[in-house]
Amino acid sequence: MSVSTKSLLKPYIGPLNPKEIKDGIAFAQANALRLLGDAKLLLDAKRYPTATALAILSLEEQGKITILKRFALLSDPDEVKLAWKEYRNHRSKNAGWIIPQLAAGGARSMKDMESAVDSKSEHSAVLDSLKQVSLYTDCLAAAHWSSPDNVIKEELAQSIVWSADVMWGAKEVTLREIELWREIVGPYYKQPGMMDAVLRWQKAMVDEGLSEIEPRELAKFMSGMRTN
């Protein structure tokens, strides 16, 4: 590998402007959809371990979107570096896979789904481990050998592919959406009043024809999570 090629592959860890954020989200969405489509094809072909692995990768790509939106709110170089660390950490991106199960169990607010965004939660570790055993043989527990075909059965594969499908967000994120997010919410990031700023952002989104979700609907979903 040449020096120039190595430099091109060096991970970027600096700030992102709104257009760069929007472009990154578009790439993540497209790749998540491709991986999900491949997972469905393999599920139909009864290739359950690989279907599971690709569905998990799709979930991880979708998890990048939330992290990328956060870049619009960051100005501190240390926080920018931390965001990039999370962006490239698998568990930071896969925590949300449990949301469909929580919703099916009756979760209707952000408070109900709080555990779903915790990358240190047990379900995040479970999914990461599941990805490994979907792809590799390993020696587990009391010298027990595992292989993907023995661990990943049809029902489990269907469940993970279903979660990735439910979590798929097809809505295009526009440059104006990111600009409004930075302009309205940015000054209140991690500060009292951030939740109110998010509601003002949602109102601006509706006013500019970028969303059909009324602020009162978002406020209901965020109930129990207010910081002021």
CSV table of C-alpha atoms in Angstrom, one decimal:
chain,number,residue,atom,x,y,z
A,1,MET,CA,0.0,0.0,0.0
A,2,SER,CA,1.5,3.4,-1.0
A,3,VAL,CA,1.9,6.3,1.4
A,4,SER,CA,-0.7,8.3,-0.5
A,5,THR,CA,-3.3,5.4,-0.2
A,6,LYS,CA,-2.6,5.1,3.5
A,7,SER,CA,-3.2,8.9,4.0
A,8,LEU,CA,-6.5,8.6,2.2
A,9,LEU,CA,-7.6,5.8,4.5
A,10,LYS,CA,-6.6,7.6,7.7
A,11,PRO,CA,-9.8,8.2,9.8
A,12,TYR,CA,-10.9,11.8,10.0
A,13,ILE,CA,-11.5,13.2,13.5
A,14,GLY,CA,-12.3,16.9,12.9
A,15,PRO,CA,-15.5,18.9,12.8
A,16,LEU,CA,-18.2,18.6,10.1
A,17,ASN,CA,-20.2,21.3,8.5
A,18,PRO,CA,-24.0,20.9,7.7
A,19,LYS,CA,-23.4,19.7,4.1
A,20,GLU,CA,-20.8,17.1,5.2
A,21,ILE,CA,-23.2,15.9,7.9
A,22,LYS,CA,-26.0,15.6,5.4
A,23,ASP,CA,-23.8,13.7,2.9
A,24,GLY,CA,-22.6,11.3,5.6
A,25,ILE,CA,-26.2,10.6,6.7
A,26,ALA,CA,-27.2,9.9,3.0
A,27,PHE,CA,-24.3,7.4,2.6
A,28,ALA,CA,-25.2,5.7,5.9
A,29,GLN,CA,-28.9,5.4,4.9
A,30,ALA,CA,-28.1,4.0,1.5
A,31,ASN,CA,-25.7,1.5,2.9
A,32,ALA,CA,-28.1,0.5,5.7
A,33,LEU,CA,-30.7,-0.2,3.0
A,34,ARG,CA,-28.3,-2.2,0.9
A,35,LEU,CA,-27.3,-4.4,3.9
A,36,LEU,CA,-30.9,-4.9,4.9
A,37,GLY,CA,-31.8,-5.9,1.4
A,38,ASP,CA,-29.0,-8.5,1.3
A,39,ALA,CA,-30.1,-9.8,4.7
A,40,LYS,CA,-33.6,-10.4,3.4
A,41,LEU,CA,-32.3,-12.2,0.4
A,42,LEU,CA,-30.2,-14.5,2.6
A,43,LEU,CA,-33.0,-15.0,5.0
A,44,ASP,CA,-35.2,-16.2,2.1
A,45,ALA,CA,-32.3,-18.5,1.0
A,46,LYS,CA,-32.2,-19.9,4.6
A,47,ARG,CA,-28.7,-18.6,5.2
A,48,TYR,CA,-29.6,-17.6,8.7
A,49,PRO,CA,-26.3,-16.8,10.2
A,50,THR,CA,-25.1,-14.4,7.4
A,51,ALA,CA,-28.6,-12.9,7.2
A,52,THR,CA,-28.4,-12.1,10.9
A,53,ALA,CA,-24.9,-10.6,10.6
A,54,LEU,CA,-25.9,-8.3,7.7
A,55,ALA,CA,-29.0,-7.2,9.6
A,56,ILE,CA,-26.9,-6.2,12.5
A,57,LEU,CA,-24.5,-4.3,10.2
A,58,SER,CA,-27.6,-2.5,8.8
A,59,LEU,CA,-28.6,-1.5,12.3
A,60,GLU,CA,-25.1,-0.2,13.0
A,61,GLU,CA,-25.1,1.9,9.9
A,62,GLN,CA,-28.5,3.3,10.9
A,63,GLY,CA,-27.0,4.1,14.3
A,64,LYS,CA,-24.5,6.4,12.7
A,65,ILE,CA,-27.3,8.9,11.8
A,66,THR,CA,-28.0,10.0,15.3
A,67,ILE,CA,-24.3,10.4,16.0
A,68,LEU,CA,-23.8,12.4,12.8
A,69,LYS,CA,-26.6,14.8,13.7
A,70,ARG,CA,-24.8,15.5,17.0
A,71,PHE,CA,-21.8,16.9,15.1
A,72,ALA,CA,-24.0,19.9,14.2
A,73,LEU,CA,-24.2,20.7,17.9
A,74,LEU,CA,-20.6,20.3,18.8
A,75,SER,CA,-17.9,23.0,19.0
A,76,ASP,CA,-15.5,21.7,21.6
A,77,PRO,CA,-12.6,19.7,19.9
A,78,ASP,CA,-12.6,17.1,22.7
A,79,GLU,CA,-16.3,16.4,22.2
A,80,VAL,CA,-15.8,16.2,18.5
A,81,LYS,CA,-13.1,13.5,19.0
A,82,LEU,CA,-15.4,11.6,21.4
A,83,ALA,CA,-18.2,11.7,18.8
A,84,TRP,CA,-15.9,10.2,16.2
A,85,LYS,CA,-14.9,7.5,18.7
A,86,GLU,CA,-18.6,6.6,19.2
A,87,TYR,CA,-19.2,6.8,15.4
A,88,ARG,CA,-16.5,4.1,14.9
A,89,ASN,CA,-17.5,2.0,18.0
A,90,HIS,CA,-19.9,-0.8,17.1
A,91,ARG,CA,-21.8,-0.9,20.4
A,92,SER,CA,-22.4,2.9,20.3
A,93,LYS,CA,-24.3,2.4,17.1
A,94,ASN,CA,-26.3,-0.8,17.8
A,95,ALA,CA,-28.1,0.1,21.1
A,96,GLY,CA,-31.3,1.1,19.3
A,97,TRP,CA,-32.0,-2.4,17.9
A,98,ILE,CA,-34.2,-3.1,21.0
A,99,ILE,CA,-36.6,-0.3,20.2
A,100,PRO,CA,-39.0,-2.4,18.1
A,101,GLN,CA,-39.3,-4.9,21.0
A,102,LEU,CA,-39.8,-2.1,23.5
A,103,ALA,CA,-42.5,-0.6,21.3
A,104,ALA,CA,-44.2,-4.0,20.9
A,105,GLY,CA,-44.2,-4.2,24.7
A,106,GLY,CA,-46.0,-0.9,25.1
A,107,ALA,CA,-43.2,1.7,25.2
A,108,ARG,CA,-44.6,5.0,23.9
A,109,SER,CA,-42.3,7.7,25.2
A,110,MET,CA,-38.6,8.6,25.2
A,111,LYS,CA,-38.5,7.7,28.9
A,112,ASP,CA,-39.8,4.2,28.2
A,113,MET,CA,-37.1,3.8,25.6
A,114,GLU,CA,-34.3,5.4,27.5
A,115,SER,CA,-32.4,2.1,27.8
A,116,ALA,CA,-32.4,1.7,24.0
A,117,VAL,CA,-29.8,4.5,23.6
A,118,ASP,CA,-27.4,3.3,26.3
A,119,SER,CA,-24.4,1.8,24.5
A,120,LYS,CA,-23.3,0.2,27.9
A,121,SER,CA,-26.6,-1.7,28.3
A,122,GLU,CA,-26.7,-5.5,28.3
A,123,HIS,CA,-28.8,-5.6,25.0
A,124,SER,CA,-26.0,-3.7,23.2
A,125,ALA,CA,-23.4,-6.2,24.3
A,126,VAL,CA,-25.7,-9.1,23.4
A,127,LEU,CA,-26.1,-7.8,19.8
A,128,ASP,CA,-22.4,-7.3,19.4
A,129,SER,CA,-21.7,-10.9,20.6
A,130,LEU,CA,-24.5,-12.1,18.3
A,131,LYS,CA,-22.8,-10.6,15.4
A,132,GLN,CA,-19.5,-12.4,16.2
A,133,VAL,CA,-21.1,-15.8,16.6
A,134,SER,CA,-23.1,-15.2,13.3
A,135,LEU,CA,-19.8,-15.0,11.5
A,136,TYR,CA,-17.1,-17.0,13.4
A,137,THR,CA,-16.6,-20.2,15.2
A,138,ASP,CA,-15.6,-19.7,18.8
A,139,CYS,CA,-14.9,-21.5,22.1
A,140,LEU,CA,-17.4,-20.4,24.7
A,141,ALA,CA,-18.3,-21.1,28.3
A,142,ALA,CA,-16.9,-24.5,29.5
A,143,ALA,CA,-14.8,-25.2,26.4
A,144,HIS,CA,-18.0,-25.4,24.3
A,145,TRP,CA,-17.3,-24.9,20.5
A,146,SER,CA,-19.8,-22.9,18.6
A,147,SER,CA,-20.4,-22.4,14.9
A,148,PRO,CA,-22.8,-20.0,13.2
A,149,ASP,CA,-25.1,-22.7,11.9
A,150,ASN,CA,-25.5,-24.2,15.3
A,151,VAL,CA,-26.2,-20.9,17.1
A,152,ILE,CA,-28.3,-18.9,14.6
A,153,LYS,CA,-31.6,-20.5,13.9
A,154,GLU,CA,-34.4,-19.3,11.7
A,155,GLU,CA,-36.5,-17.7,14.4
A,156,LEU,CA,-33.6,-15.6,15.7
A,157,ALA,CA,-32.6,-14.5,12.2
A,158,GLN,CA,-36.1,-13.5,11.4
A,159,SER,CA,-36.3,-11.4,14.7
A,160,ILE,CA,-33.0,-9.5,13.9
A,161,VAL,CA,-33.9,-8.9,10.3
A,162,TRP,CA,-37.4,-7.7,11.5
A,163,SER,CA,-35.8,-5.2,13.9
A,164,ALA,CA,-33.5,-3.8,11.2
A,165,ASP,CA,-36.5,-3.4,8.9
A,166,VAL,CA,-38.6,-1.7,11.5
A,167,MET,CA,-35.7,0.6,12.4
A,168,TRP,CA,-35.1,1.6,8.8
A,169,GLY,CA,-35.5,5.3,8.4
A,170,ALA,CA,-36.1,6.1,4.7
A,171,LYS,CA,-36.8,9.8,5.1
A,172,GLU,CA,-34.1,11.9,3.4
A,173,VAL,CA,-32.3,14.3,5.8
A,174,THR,CA,-32.0,17.7,4.1
A,175,LEU,CA,-29.3,20.3,4.4
A,176,ARG,CA,-31.8,22.8,5.7
A,177,GLU,CA,-32.8,20.3,8.5
A,178,ILE,CA,-29.2,20.1,9.7
A,179,GLU,CA,-28.9,23.9,9.5
A,180,LEU,CA,-32.0,24.5,11.6
A,181,TRP,CA,-30.8,21.8,14.1
A,182,ARG,CA,-27.5,23.6,14.5
A,183,GLU,CA,-29.0,27.1,14.7
A,184,ILE,CA,-31.9,26.3,17.1
A,185,VAL,CA,-30.7,23.5,19.2
A,186,GLY,CA,-26.9,24.0,19.1
A,187,PRO,CA,-26.8,26.9,21.7
A,188,TYR,CA,-28.6,24.7,24.2
A,189,TYR,CA,-26.7,21.5,23.7
A,190,LYS,CA,-26.4,19.8,27.1
A,191,GLN,CA,-27.9,22.9,28.7
A,192,PRO,CA,-31.1,23.6,30.5
A,193,GLY,CA,-33.7,24.4,27.8
A,194,MET,CA,-32.4,21.9,25.3
A,195,MET,CA,-35.7,20.0,25.2
A,196,ASP,CA,-37.6,23.3,24.5
A,197,ALA,CA,-35.1,24.1,21.8
A,198,VAL,CA,-35.8,20.7,20.2
A,199,LEU,CA,-39.5,21.5,20.1
A,200,ARG,CA,-38.8,24.9,18.5
A,201,TRP,CA,-36.7,23.1,15.9
A,202,GLN,CA,-39.6,20.8,15.2
A,203,LYS,CA,-42.0,23.7,14.8
A,204,ALA,CA,-39.5,25.3,12.4
A,205,MET,CA,-39.4,22.0,10.5
A,206,VAL,CA,-43.2,22.0,10.1
A,207,ASP,CA,-43.3,25.7,9.2
A,208,GLU,CA,-40.8,25.1,6.4
A,209,GLY,CA,-42.6,22.0,5.1
A,210,LEU,CA,-39.8,19.6,6.2
A,211,SER,CA,-41.8,17.5,8.6
A,212,GLU,CA,-45.4,16.6,9.3
A,213,ILE,CA,-44.9,15.8,13.0
A,214,GLU,CA,-46.4,18.5,15.1
A,215,PRO,CA,-44.4,19.8,18.1
A,216,ARG,CA,-47.1,18.6,20.5
A,217,GLU,CA,-46.7,15.0,19.3
A,218,LEU,CA,-42.9,15.2,19.8
A,219,ALA,CA,-43.5,16.8,23.3
A,220,LYS,CA,-45.7,13.9,24.2
A,221,PHE,CA,-43.1,11.4,23.1
A,222,MET,CA,-40.4,13.3,25.1
A,223,SER,CA,-42.5,13.4,28.3
A,224,GLY,CA,-40.5,12.6,31.4
A,225,MET,CA,-37.2,13.6,29.8
A,226,ARG,CA,-37.3,17.4,30.2
A,227,THR,CA,-34.3,19.0,31.7
A,228,ASN,CA,-35.7,22.3,32.9
